[in-house]
Amino acid sequence: MAEIQPLRGWRYNPVLSEQIDEYVSPLFDVVSRKQREALYQNPLNSIHLSVPRGDDAAGEALALLQEWQKTGVLRQDELPGIYVYYQYFRLPGSTREFCRKGFMCHIRAYAWADEVVLRHENTLPASVNDRAELLARTEFQTSATHGLYRDDDFLLERWMDEAMQDPLYETTEDYQGARDVLAVIQDTAIIRQFQAVLARRQVILADGHHRYEGSLAYRQAQLAANPASTGQEGWNYHLMYLTNSAADDLRILPTHRLLLELPSGLTDAELLARLEPYFTVVLKEDAYDLPELIAGKPWAFGLYLQGGQAYKIRLRPEVHAQLNWDTTPEVKGLDLTVLHFFVLEKALGLVGLNAQRQWPGVAYVRSFSECLTRVDTGEARAAFITNEVTMAEVEQVCHSGAVMPPKSTFFYPKTIGGFLFSSIQAAETTHPFLVELR
């Protein structure tokens, strides 16, 4: 179902690649202001292309890109290939080293209605427009979105492992503590195997919805402007990092809900009283036990309030039928749907996901300890501690045609910007090797 193509990657030149840690950057939607300002100090860091500054930010990025290409800061590989990308990482509290295996390639930018690439969350129009404008001006992609395909037979891993015996380069440790390694496969027969496996599968978009929709918007504009196009032009394609959802090293971390304020001047006692009709509320002695107390229990959450008050709350099963949002049973069964409906809507009066998304009183935090600290210091009024969404739940929701509540998944680690660049200019599709592979 999914058509993928190799690409002639643009990469930092061999001298700069020896210090690749100095030039990679976090993705545009996760990089903090402090990180951005530090990275901007390096005139060759990829942040200048992925999150450009200035009154005409996209124009600044284009001028810089052309300069880097002209002066050899970036060089294009002679042959197209599939770029194998491994990320080695550890999770807090675990000594196990995980290795998420995947590969970067061009994938046709399918519209959602095609049901080839499936989404699991909605996007913000302003962020999509920003990405679409940058792509339209530069015709250059600075980071890969993250897609998932399911292959229970692991047909491609042996070729990826083989390519990793001769890596192009690797980071020592990126901003999130992962070690990133890049290799390339340029053998026609092997690339055809990758294409054959993906041709039988749908792809779930794990991360990068705004960048992907930016590609969709640009492709749609080009189709309208070029009615005689062949469908093989570079703007039909999008840079994606594809990983196997059957792998145990694919990790999703929980994203907790931090209430910076309570609506209508609610006190903590009033909040607890409003939760009581929907949840069993049990006071706990030690807040640090909350993640363990809710682990594996559906519709269970930790609640932490100022003054060190910790509670385990769990939805009363008989009230779940009150969840009347117009969505699928798969979405209604999610912990986070329960949290958003029964806490944010029923208890706090924020009716509907749109109102909740626009409300400035909620923050999405991955670190459990950060949640407790921000409540203790008075920066927040309450923290709701959640379990992670499972891969099975992601697949079920996507195949149901619905989307999850905002900030439901945090696939870890994130891919990094600047590790591999991709051009979608027309000339990118004229290499004989590419034509042969079609």
Short mmCIF file of C-alpha atoms in Angstrom, two decimals, residues 222-395:
data_model
loop_
_atom_site.label_atom_id
_atom_site.label_comp_id
_atom_site.label_asym_id
_atom_site.label_seq_id
_atom_site.Cartn_x
_atom_site.Cartn_y
_atom_site.Cartn_z
CA GLN A 222 1.86 21.79 -6.71
CA LEU A 223 -0.80 19.46 -8.12
CA ALA A 224 -3.07 22.42 -8.67
CA ALA A 225 -0.29 24.41 -10.36
CA ASN A 226 0.93 21.49 -12.48
CA PRO A 227 -2.06 19.59 -13.91
CA ALA A 228 0.21 17.67 -16.31
CA SER A 229 2.48 16.34 -13.55
CA THR A 230 3.52 12.68 -13.69
CA GLY A 231 3.21 11.85 -10.00
CA GLN A 232 6.95 11.19 -9.76
CA GLU A 233 8.09 14.75 -9.06
CA GLY A 234 10.05 15.26 -5.87
CA TRP A 235 7.24 17.25 -4.24
CA ASN A 236 5.12 14.09 -4.20
CA TYR A 237 7.39 12.65 -1.51
CA HIS A 238 8.13 13.17 2.15
CA LEU A 239 11.10 12.18 4.34
CA MET A 240 10.08 9.57 6.90
CA TYR A 241 11.80 7.37 9.47
CA LEU A 242 10.06 3.98 9.52
CA THR A 243 10.21 1.56 12.44
CA ASN A 244 8.60 -1.81 13.02
CA SER A 245 5.75 -1.60 15.53
CA ALA A 246 6.25 -5.28 16.35
CA ALA A 247 9.64 -4.54 17.94
CA ASP A 248 9.99 -4.53 21.71
CA ASP A 249 12.38 -1.55 21.54
CA LEU A 250 9.60 0.78 20.40
CA ARG A 251 8.80 2.70 23.56
CA ILE A 252 5.94 5.08 24.37
CA LEU A 253 6.29 7.19 27.52
CA PRO A 254 3.37 8.63 29.51
CA THR A 255 2.50 12.31 29.30
CA HIS A 256 1.02 13.59 32.57
CA ARG A 257 -1.47 16.45 32.91
CA LEU A 258 -0.41 19.39 35.07
CA LEU A 259 -3.12 21.86 36.09
CA LEU A 260 -1.51 25.28 36.39
CA GLU A 261 -4.77 26.66 37.76
CA LEU A 262 -8.25 25.47 38.68
CA PRO A 263 -11.24 27.08 36.95
CA SER A 264 -13.63 29.31 38.88
CA GLY A 265 -11.30 29.57 41.87
CA LEU A 266 -11.90 25.99 42.98
CA THR A 267 -10.23 24.88 46.19
CA ASP A 268 -8.55 21.48 46.48
CA ALA A 269 -11.42 20.25 48.63
CA GLU A 270 -13.94 21.34 45.99
CA LEU A 271 -11.92 19.58 43.28
CA LEU A 272 -11.97 16.33 45.25
CA ALA A 273 -15.71 16.71 45.84
CA ARG A 274 -16.32 17.14 42.11
CA LEU A 275 -14.30 14.00 41.34
CA GLU A 276 -16.12 11.81 43.87
CA PRO A 277 -19.22 11.07 41.71
CA TYR A 278 -17.02 9.62 38.99
CA PHE A 279 -13.95 8.19 40.74
CA THR A 280 -13.03 6.24 43.81
CA VAL A 281 -10.57 8.54 45.57
CA VAL A 282 -8.08 6.96 47.98
CA LEU A 283 -5.54 8.96 49.97
CA LYS A 284 -1.98 7.59 49.73
CA GLU A 285 0.92 8.16 52.05
CA ASP A 286 3.77 8.54 49.53
CA ALA A 287 3.34 10.36 46.22
CA TYR A 288 6.32 8.53 44.75
CA ASP A 289 4.31 5.29 44.91
CA LEU A 290 1.65 6.62 42.52
CA PRO A 291 3.13 5.34 39.22
CA GLU A 292 3.41 1.83 40.65
CA LEU A 293 -0.07 1.95 42.19
CA ILE A 294 -1.75 2.74 38.86
CA ALA A 295 0.50 0.66 36.59
CA GLY A 296 -1.50 -1.68 34.36
CA LYS A 297 -4.84 -0.60 35.84
CA PRO A 298 -7.33 0.80 33.31
CA TRP A 299 -8.85 4.21 34.04
CA ALA A 300 -6.60 4.72 37.08
CA PHE A 301 -4.61 7.89 37.77
CA GLY A 302 -2.46 9.48 40.41
CA LEU A 303 -3.48 12.88 41.76
CA TYR A 304 -1.05 15.16 43.55
CA LEU A 305 -2.10 18.38 45.26
CA GLN A 306 -0.29 21.14 47.09
CA GLY A 307 0.76 20.27 50.60
CA GLY A 308 1.96 16.83 49.52
CA GLN A 309 -1.50 15.27 49.26
CA ALA A 310 -1.38 12.17 47.06
CA TYR A 311 -4.37 10.16 45.87
CA LYS A 312 -5.06 7.18 43.68
CA ILE A 313 -8.24 7.76 41.71
CA ARG A 314 -10.00 5.23 39.52
CA LEU A 315 -13.12 5.63 37.39
CA ARG A 316 -16.22 3.92 38.73
CA PRO A 317 -16.99 1.41 35.93
CA GLU A 318 -20.71 2.10 35.95
CA VAL A 319 -20.25 5.78 35.00
CA HIS A 320 -18.20 5.11 31.86
CA ALA A 321 -21.42 4.90 29.82
CA GLN A 322 -21.84 8.65 30.44
CA LEU A 323 -18.91 9.31 28.09
CA ASN A 324 -20.91 10.66 25.17
CA TRP A 325 -18.27 12.16 22.90
CA ASP A 326 -18.82 11.39 19.22
CA THR A 327 -15.91 9.03 18.73
CA THR A 328 -15.14 5.34 18.42
CA PRO A 329 -15.27 2.73 21.20
CA GLU A 330 -11.49 2.38 20.84
CA VAL A 331 -11.00 6.03 21.78
CA LYS A 332 -13.61 5.94 24.53
CA GLY A 333 -11.71 3.11 26.18
CA LEU A 334 -8.48 5.06 26.52
CA ASP A 335 -7.30 6.25 29.91
CA LEU A 336 -6.67 9.74 28.56
CA THR A 337 -10.15 10.02 27.06
CA VAL A 338 -11.53 9.15 30.48
CA LEU A 339 -9.29 11.77 32.07
CA HIS A 340 -10.23 14.51 29.61
CA PHE A 341 -13.96 13.76 29.80
CA PHE A 342 -14.54 13.05 33.48
CA VAL A 343 -11.91 15.40 34.95
CA LEU A 344 -11.54 18.31 32.52
CA GLU A 345 -15.12 18.34 31.19
CA LYS A 346 -17.34 16.97 33.95
CA ALA A 347 -15.41 18.07 37.04
CA LEU A 348 -13.84 21.30 35.75
CA GLY A 349 -16.45 22.39 33.22
CA LEU A 350 -14.22 22.53 30.11
CA VAL A 351 -16.65 21.11 27.58
CA GLY A 352 -15.08 19.41 24.57
CA LEU A 353 -11.54 18.84 23.39
CA ASN A 354 -11.40 22.18 21.56
CA ALA A 355 -12.05 24.11 24.77
CA GLN A 356 -9.54 21.96 26.62
CA ARG A 357 -6.92 22.42 23.91
CA GLN A 358 -7.29 26.20 24.05
CA TRP A 359 -7.35 26.46 27.84
CA PRO A 360 -3.98 27.80 29.10
CA GLY A 361 -4.42 26.17 32.49
CA VAL A 362 -3.18 22.71 31.46
CA ALA A 363 0.39 21.67 30.68
CA TYR A 364 1.63 18.36 29.34
CA VAL A 365 4.64 17.03 31.23
CA ARG A 366 6.59 13.82 30.69
CA SER A 367 8.61 13.82 33.90
CA PHE A 368 6.83 12.48 37.00
CA SER A 369 9.26 14.21 39.36
CA GLU A 370 8.80 17.51 37.51
CA CYS A 371 5.06 17.26 38.12
CA LEU A 372 5.56 16.92 41.86
CA THR A 373 8.13 19.71 41.99
CA ARG A 374 5.96 22.19 40.11
CA VAL A 375 3.04 21.52 42.44
CA ASP A 376 5.26 21.76 45.53
CA THR A 377 6.68 25.11 44.42
CA GLY A 378 3.23 26.54 43.74
CA GLU A 379 3.73 26.77 39.99
CA ALA A 380 0.83 24.34 39.53
CA ARG A 381 -2.26 23.47 41.53
CA ALA A 382 -2.53 19.76 40.71
CA ALA A 383 -0.90 16.95 38.76
CA PHE A 384 -2.71 13.99 37.21
CA ILE A 385 -0.30 11.08 36.75
CA THR A 386 -1.08 8.73 33.87
CA ASN A 387 -0.06 5.38 32.44
CA GLU A 388 1.50 5.23 29.00
CA VAL A 389 -0.59 4.45 25.92
CA THR A 390 0.25 1.02 24.51
CA MET A 391 1.24 0.31 20.91
CA ALA A 392 -1.81 -1.93 20.60
CA GLU A 393 -4.05 0.99 21.58
CA VAL A 394 -2.38 3.26 19.03
CA GLU A 395 -2.97 0.70 16.28
#
